One Martini backbone bead per residue (centre of mass of N, CA, C, O) as a GRO file, in nm:
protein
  332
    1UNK     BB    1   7.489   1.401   7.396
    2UNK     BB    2   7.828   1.341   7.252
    3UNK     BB    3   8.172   1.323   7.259
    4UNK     BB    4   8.393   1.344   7.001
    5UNK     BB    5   8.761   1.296   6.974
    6UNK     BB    6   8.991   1.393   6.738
    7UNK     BB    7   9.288   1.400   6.529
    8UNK     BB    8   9.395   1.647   6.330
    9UNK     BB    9   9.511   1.738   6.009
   10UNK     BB   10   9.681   1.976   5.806
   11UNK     BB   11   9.688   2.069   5.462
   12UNK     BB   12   9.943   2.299   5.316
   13UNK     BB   13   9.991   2.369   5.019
   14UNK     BB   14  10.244   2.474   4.809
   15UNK     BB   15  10.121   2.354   4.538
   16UNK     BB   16   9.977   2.217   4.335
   17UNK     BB   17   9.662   2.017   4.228
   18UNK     BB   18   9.585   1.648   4.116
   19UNK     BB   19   9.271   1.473   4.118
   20UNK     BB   20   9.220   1.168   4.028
   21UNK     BB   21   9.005   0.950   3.883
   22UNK     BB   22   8.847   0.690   3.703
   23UNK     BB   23   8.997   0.878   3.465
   24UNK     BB   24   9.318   0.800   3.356
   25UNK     BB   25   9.303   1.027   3.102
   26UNK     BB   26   9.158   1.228   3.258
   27UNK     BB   27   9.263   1.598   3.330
   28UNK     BB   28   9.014   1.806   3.298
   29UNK     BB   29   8.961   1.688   3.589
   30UNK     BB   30   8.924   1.761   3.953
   31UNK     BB   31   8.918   1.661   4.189
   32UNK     BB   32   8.838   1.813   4.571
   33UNK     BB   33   8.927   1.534   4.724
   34UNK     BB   34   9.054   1.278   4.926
   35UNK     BB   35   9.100   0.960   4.977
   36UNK     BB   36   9.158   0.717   5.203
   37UNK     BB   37   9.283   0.503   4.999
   38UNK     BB   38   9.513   0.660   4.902
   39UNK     BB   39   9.663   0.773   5.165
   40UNK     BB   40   9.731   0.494   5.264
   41UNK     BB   41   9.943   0.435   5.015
   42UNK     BB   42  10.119   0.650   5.077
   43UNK     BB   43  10.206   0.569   5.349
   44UNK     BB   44  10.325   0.313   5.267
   45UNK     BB   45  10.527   0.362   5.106
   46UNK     BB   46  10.684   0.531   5.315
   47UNK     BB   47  10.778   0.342   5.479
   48UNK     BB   48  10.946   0.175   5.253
   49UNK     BB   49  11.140   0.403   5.200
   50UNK     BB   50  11.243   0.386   5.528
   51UNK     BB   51  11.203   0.083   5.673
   52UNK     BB   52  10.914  -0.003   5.752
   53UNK     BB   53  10.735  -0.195   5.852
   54UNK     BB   54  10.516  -0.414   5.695
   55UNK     BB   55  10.198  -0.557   5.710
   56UNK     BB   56  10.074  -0.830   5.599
   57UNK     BB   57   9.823  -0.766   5.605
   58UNK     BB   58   9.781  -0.430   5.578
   59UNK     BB   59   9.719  -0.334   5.854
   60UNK     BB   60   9.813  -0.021   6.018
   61UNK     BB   61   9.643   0.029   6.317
   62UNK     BB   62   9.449   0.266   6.183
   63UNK     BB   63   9.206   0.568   6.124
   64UNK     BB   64   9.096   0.735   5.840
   65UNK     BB   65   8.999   1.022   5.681
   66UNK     BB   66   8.949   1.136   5.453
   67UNK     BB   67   8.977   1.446   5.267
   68UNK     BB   68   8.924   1.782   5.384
   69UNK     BB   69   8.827   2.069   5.354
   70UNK     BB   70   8.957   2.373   5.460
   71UNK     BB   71   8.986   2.701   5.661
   72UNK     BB   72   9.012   3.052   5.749
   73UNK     BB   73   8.904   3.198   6.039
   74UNK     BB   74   9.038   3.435   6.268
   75UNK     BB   75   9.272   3.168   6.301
   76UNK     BB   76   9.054   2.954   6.225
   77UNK     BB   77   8.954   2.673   6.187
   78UNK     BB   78   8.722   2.506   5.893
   79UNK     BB   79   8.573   2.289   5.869
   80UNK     BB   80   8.441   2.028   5.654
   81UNK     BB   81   8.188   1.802   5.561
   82UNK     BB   82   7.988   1.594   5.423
   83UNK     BB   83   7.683   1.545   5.284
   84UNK     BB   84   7.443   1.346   5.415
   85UNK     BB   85   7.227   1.085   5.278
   86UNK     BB   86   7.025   1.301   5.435
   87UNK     BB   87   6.782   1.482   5.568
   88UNK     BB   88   6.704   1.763   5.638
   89UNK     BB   89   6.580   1.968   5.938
   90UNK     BB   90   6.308   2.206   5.767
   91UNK     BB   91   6.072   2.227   5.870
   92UNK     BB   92   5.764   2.364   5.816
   93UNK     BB   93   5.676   2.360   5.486
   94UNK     BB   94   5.804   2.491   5.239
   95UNK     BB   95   6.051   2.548   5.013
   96UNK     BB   96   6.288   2.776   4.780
   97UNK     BB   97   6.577   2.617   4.784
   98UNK     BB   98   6.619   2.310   4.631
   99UNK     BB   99   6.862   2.389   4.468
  100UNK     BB  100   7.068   2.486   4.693
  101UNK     BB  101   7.027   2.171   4.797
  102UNK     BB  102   7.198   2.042   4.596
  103UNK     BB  103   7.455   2.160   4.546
  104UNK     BB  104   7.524   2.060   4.822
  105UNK     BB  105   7.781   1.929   4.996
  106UNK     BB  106   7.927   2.085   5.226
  107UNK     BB  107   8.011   2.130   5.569
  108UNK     BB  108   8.056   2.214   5.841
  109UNK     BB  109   7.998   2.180   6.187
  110UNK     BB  110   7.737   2.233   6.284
  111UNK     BB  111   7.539   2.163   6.026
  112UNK     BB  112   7.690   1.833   6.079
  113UNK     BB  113   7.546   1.800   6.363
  114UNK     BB  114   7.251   1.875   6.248
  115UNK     BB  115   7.276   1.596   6.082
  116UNK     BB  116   7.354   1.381   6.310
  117UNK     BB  117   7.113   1.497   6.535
  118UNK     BB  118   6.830   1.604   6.413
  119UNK     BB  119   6.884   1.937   6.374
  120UNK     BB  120   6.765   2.222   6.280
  121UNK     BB  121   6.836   2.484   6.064
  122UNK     BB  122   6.679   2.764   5.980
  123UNK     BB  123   6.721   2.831   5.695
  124UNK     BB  124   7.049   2.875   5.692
  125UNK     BB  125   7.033   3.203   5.842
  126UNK     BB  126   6.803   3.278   5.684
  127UNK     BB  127   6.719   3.476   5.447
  128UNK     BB  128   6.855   3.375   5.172
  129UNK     BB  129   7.069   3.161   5.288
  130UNK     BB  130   7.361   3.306   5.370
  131UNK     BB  131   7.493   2.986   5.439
  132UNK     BB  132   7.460   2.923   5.120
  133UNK     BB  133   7.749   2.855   4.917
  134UNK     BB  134   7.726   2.672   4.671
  135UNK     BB  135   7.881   2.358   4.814
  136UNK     BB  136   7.822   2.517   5.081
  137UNK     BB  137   7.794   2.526   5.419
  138UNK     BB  138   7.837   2.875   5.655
  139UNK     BB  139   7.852   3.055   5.931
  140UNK     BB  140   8.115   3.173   5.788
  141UNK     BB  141   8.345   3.365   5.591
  142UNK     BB  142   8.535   3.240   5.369
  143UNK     BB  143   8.535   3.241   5.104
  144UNK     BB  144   8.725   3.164   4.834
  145UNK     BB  145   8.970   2.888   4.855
  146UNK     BB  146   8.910   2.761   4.611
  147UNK     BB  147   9.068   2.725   4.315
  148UNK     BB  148   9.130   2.677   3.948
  149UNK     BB  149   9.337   2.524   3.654
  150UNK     BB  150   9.360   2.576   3.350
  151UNK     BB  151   9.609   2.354   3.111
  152UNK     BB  152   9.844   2.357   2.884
  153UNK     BB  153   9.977   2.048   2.745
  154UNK     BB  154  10.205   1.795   2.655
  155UNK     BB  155  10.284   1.452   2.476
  156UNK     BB  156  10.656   1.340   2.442
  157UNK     BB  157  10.771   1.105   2.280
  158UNK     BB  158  11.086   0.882   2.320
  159UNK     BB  159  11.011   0.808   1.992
  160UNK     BB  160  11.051   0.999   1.728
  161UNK     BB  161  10.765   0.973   1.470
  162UNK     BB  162  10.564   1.016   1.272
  163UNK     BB  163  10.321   0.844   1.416
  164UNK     BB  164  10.491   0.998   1.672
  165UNK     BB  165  10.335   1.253   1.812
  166UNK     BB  166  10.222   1.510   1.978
  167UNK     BB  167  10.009   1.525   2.265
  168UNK     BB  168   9.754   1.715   2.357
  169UNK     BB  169   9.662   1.823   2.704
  170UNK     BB  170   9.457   1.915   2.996
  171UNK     BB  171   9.460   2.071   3.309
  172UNK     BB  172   9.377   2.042   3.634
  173UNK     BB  173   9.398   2.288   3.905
  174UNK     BB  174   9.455   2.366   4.241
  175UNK     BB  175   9.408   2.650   4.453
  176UNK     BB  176   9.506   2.753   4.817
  177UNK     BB  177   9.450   2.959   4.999
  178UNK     BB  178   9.567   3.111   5.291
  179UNK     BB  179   9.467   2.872   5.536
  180UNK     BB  180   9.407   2.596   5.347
  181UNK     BB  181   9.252   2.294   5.232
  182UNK     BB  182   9.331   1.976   5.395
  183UNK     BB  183   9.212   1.690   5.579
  184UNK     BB  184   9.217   1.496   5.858
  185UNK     BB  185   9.138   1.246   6.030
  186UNK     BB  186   9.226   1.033   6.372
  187UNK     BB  187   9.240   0.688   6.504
  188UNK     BB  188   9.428   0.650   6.745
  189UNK     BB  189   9.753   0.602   6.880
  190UNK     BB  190  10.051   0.715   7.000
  191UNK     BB  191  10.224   0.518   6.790
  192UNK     BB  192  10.042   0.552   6.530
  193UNK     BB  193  10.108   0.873   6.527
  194UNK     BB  194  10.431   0.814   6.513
  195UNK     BB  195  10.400   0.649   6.247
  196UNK     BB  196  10.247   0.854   6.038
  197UNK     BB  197  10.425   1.082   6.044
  198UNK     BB  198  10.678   1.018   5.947
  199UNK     BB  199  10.550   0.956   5.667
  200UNK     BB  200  10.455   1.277   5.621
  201UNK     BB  201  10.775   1.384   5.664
  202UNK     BB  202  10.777   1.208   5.345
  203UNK     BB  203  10.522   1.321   5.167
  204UNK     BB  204  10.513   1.627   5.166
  205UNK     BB  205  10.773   1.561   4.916
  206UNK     BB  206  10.632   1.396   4.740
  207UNK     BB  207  10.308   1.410   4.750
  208UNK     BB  208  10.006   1.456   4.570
  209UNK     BB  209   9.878   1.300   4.336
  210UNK     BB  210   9.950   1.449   4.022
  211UNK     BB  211  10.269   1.506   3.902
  212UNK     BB  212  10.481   1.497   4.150
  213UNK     BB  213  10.773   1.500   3.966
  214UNK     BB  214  10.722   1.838   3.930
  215UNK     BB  215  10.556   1.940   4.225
  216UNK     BB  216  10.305   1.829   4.309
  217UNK     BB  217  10.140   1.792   4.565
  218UNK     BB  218  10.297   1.997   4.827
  219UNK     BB  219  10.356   2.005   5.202
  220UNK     BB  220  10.205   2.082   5.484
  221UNK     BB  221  10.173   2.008   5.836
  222UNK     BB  222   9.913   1.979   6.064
  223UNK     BB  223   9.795   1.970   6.427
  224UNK     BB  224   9.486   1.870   6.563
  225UNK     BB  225   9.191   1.901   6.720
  226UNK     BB  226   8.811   1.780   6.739
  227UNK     BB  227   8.486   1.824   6.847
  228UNK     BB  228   8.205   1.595   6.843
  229UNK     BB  229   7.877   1.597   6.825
  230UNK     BB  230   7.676   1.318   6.890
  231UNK     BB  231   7.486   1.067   6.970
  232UNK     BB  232   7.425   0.875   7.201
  233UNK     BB  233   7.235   0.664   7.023
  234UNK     BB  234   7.239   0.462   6.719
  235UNK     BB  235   7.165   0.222   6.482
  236UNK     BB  236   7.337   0.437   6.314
  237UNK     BB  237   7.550   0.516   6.077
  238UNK     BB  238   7.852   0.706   5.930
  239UNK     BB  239   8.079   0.782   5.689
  240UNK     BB  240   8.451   0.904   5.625
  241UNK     BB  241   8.532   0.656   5.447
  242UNK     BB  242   8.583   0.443   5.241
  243UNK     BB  243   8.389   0.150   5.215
  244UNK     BB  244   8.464  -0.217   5.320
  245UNK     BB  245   8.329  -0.499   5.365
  246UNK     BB  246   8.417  -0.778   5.531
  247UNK     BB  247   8.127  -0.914   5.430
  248UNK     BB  248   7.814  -1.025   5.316
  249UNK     BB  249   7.699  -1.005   5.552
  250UNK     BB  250   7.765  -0.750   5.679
  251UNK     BB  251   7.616  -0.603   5.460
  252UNK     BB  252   7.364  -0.654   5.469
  253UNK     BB  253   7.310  -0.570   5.783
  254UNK     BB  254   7.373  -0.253   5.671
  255UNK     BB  255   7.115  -0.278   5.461
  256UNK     BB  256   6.878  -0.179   5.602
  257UNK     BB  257   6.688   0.031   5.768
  258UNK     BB  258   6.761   0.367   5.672
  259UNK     BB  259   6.954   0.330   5.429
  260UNK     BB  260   7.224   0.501   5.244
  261UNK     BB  261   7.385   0.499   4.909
  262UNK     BB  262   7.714   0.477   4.752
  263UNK     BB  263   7.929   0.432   4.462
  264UNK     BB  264   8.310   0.340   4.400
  265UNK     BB  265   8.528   0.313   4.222
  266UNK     BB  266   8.876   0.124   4.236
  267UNK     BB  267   9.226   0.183   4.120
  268UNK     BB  268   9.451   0.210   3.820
  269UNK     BB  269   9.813   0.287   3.852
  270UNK     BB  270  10.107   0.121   3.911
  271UNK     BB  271  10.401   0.309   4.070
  272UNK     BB  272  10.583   0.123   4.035
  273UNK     BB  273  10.874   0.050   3.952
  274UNK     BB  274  10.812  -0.095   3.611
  275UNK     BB  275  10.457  -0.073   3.632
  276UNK     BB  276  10.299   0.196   3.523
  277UNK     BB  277  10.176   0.023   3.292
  278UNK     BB  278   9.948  -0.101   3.527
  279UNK     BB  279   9.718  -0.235   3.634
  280UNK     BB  280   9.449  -0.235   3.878
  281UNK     BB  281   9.222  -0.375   3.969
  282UNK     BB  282   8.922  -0.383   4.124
  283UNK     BB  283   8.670  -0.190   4.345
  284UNK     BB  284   8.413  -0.138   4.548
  285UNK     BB  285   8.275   0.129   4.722
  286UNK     BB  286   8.192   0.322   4.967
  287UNK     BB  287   8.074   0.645   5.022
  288UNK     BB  288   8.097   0.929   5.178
  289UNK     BB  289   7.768   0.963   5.367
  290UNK     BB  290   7.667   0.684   5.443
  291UNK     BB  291   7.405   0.477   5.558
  292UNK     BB  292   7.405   0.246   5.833
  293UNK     BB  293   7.306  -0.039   5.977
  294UNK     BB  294   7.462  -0.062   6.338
  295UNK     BB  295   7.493  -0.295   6.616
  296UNK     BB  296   7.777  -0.264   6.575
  297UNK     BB  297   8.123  -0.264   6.523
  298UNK     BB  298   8.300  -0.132   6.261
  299UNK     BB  299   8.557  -0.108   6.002
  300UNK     BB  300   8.659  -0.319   5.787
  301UNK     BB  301   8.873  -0.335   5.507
  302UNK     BB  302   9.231  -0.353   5.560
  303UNK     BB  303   9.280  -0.525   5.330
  304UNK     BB  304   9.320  -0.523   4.946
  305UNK     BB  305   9.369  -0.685   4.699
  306UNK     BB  306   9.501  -0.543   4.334
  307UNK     BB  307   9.656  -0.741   4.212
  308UNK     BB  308   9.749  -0.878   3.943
  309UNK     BB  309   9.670  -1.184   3.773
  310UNK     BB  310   9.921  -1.204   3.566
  311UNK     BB  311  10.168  -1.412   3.510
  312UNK     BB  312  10.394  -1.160   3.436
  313UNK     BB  313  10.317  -1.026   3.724
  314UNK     BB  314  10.633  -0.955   3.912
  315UNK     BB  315  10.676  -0.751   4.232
  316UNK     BB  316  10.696  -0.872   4.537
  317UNK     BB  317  10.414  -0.708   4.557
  318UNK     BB  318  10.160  -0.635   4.681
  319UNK     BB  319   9.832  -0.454   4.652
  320UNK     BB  320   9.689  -0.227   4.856
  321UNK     BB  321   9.353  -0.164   4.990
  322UNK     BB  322   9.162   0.054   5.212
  323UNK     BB  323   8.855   0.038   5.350
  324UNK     BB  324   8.864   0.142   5.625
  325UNK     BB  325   8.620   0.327   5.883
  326UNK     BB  326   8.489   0.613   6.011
  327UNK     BB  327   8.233   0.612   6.273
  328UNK     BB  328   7.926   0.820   6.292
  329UNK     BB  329   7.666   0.864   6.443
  330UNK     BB  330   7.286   0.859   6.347
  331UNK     BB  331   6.965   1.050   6.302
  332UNK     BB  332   6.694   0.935   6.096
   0.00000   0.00000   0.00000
């Protein structure tokens, strides 16, 4: 095995967060955690609010991955990462817990590292699988660090009429124990960092989510590194931000054999004043979590247009999404 080392960020929210998904209207349920070019667009904003050049082509220059849980035992992060496209080995004979591995979604960096390099999980701890709790694994005792609440709203429209009355809608909310949050890799140099950075520490205070405008989804963030053992050699690869391939060729060459993968649609609504009711076009991209056969190094289309098309639609400047991807080897 090889140890490939990440600068990671850790988000320690300070107010609620809701993270919206692709129901623009639906408030009544928050994802879980944030995608890697949610985070890239608000990264520009913020350069933008700043002063600071952005790149014509769109390319930040440096690769993130999503925002994934993390919790803390005993003064130590314990990351989570998704888990992968692939089945676990869970050596011979049947298992009896096929509900609880349905429902596992995260693991930690061990289980994460044993799916990464098709080493046994052994049971995920003995008898009746103690590290498996909810849609977590974990040989730490984390205990629940994320809970959530729901909240009645209601939307006061600005011209009080007969047939414009208020209209109520619920809200969830996320809110993380203390030592808890979001994290994300980083992969880039040192000038990368330190232009990330700054951008973090004007977006700390702006927030990330829905409902910024009130305080929701502010943060503090920490700095550490990581290492993960992955695969010496592997034909195959998973991704850890959302990917959109370069070229159709690039992408058939990438769903050969043993390939995994899930889509998910991109797109939304226009933050910026005075078009916040435009939506932007739409994408679809990878899930974190995919398997891809790659014979090569992979990066993604690191600047996608989700410009409106509309002729009425002048904005000033591009809307782009970035599919650019973290990959780390996989056996298959």
């Amino acid at each position: 095995m090889s140890r490939l080392s990440f600068i990671t960020y850790r988000l320690s929210f300070t107010t609620p967060l809701h993270i919206g998904d692709i129901r623009p209207e639906d408030y009544g349920t928050t994802e879980r955690f944030l995608r890697s070019d949610t985070l890239h667009a608000a990264l520009m904003a913020c350069w933008a609010k700043l002063g600071e050049p952005i790149p014509d082509s769109g390319d930040p220059g440096f690769f993130i991955s999503s925002l994934f849980p993390f919790a803390t035992v005993e003064d130590e992060p314990v990351y989570f990462f998704p888990k992968l496209m692939k089945p676990f080995d869970l050596g011979d004979g049947p298992i009896g817990y096929a509900k609880k591995l349905k429902r596992l979604q995260w693991l930690d960096q061990h289980y994460f590292e044993c799916q990464l390099n098709n080493i046994s999980v052994n049971g995920f701890g003995g008898e009746n699988q103690p590290h498996l709790t909810g849609s977590f694994a974990c040989r730490e005792k984390a205990g629940e660090f994320i809970t959530s609440q729901v909240s009645q709203r209601v939307t006061i429209p600005r011209q009080r009429e007969k047939d414009n009355e208020p209209v109520p809608f619920y809200m969830e909310r996320l809110y993380f124990k203390k030592g808890a949050g979001l994290y994300f890799l980083f992969q880039g140099d040192s000038t990368a960092a330190r232009k990330l950075e700054k951008a973090l520490n004007l977006l700390q205070y702006e927030g990330l989510g829905t409902d910024r405008t009130v305080g929701n989804g502010a943060f503090c963030f920490t700095k550490g590194t990581i290492g993960l053992d992955v695969p010496d050699s592997s034909p195959h690869s998973a991704n850890l931000s959302l990917f959109c391939p370069e070229s159709s060729r690039q992408m058939e060459s990438m769903l050969g054999q043993g390939a995994a993968y899930d889509f998910l649609k991109r797109g939304g609504w226009i933050t910026t004043e005075g078009a916040q009711t435009i939506r932007k076009r739409a994408v679809y991209m990878f899930k974190e979590g995919s398997i891809f056969q790659m014979d090569q190094p992979t990066a993604g289309r690191a600047a996608i247009d989700l410009s409106p098309t509309e002729d009425f639609m002048q904005l000033g400047h591009k809307i782009w999404r970035n599919g650019s991807s973290i990959f780390l080897p996989v056996k298959t």
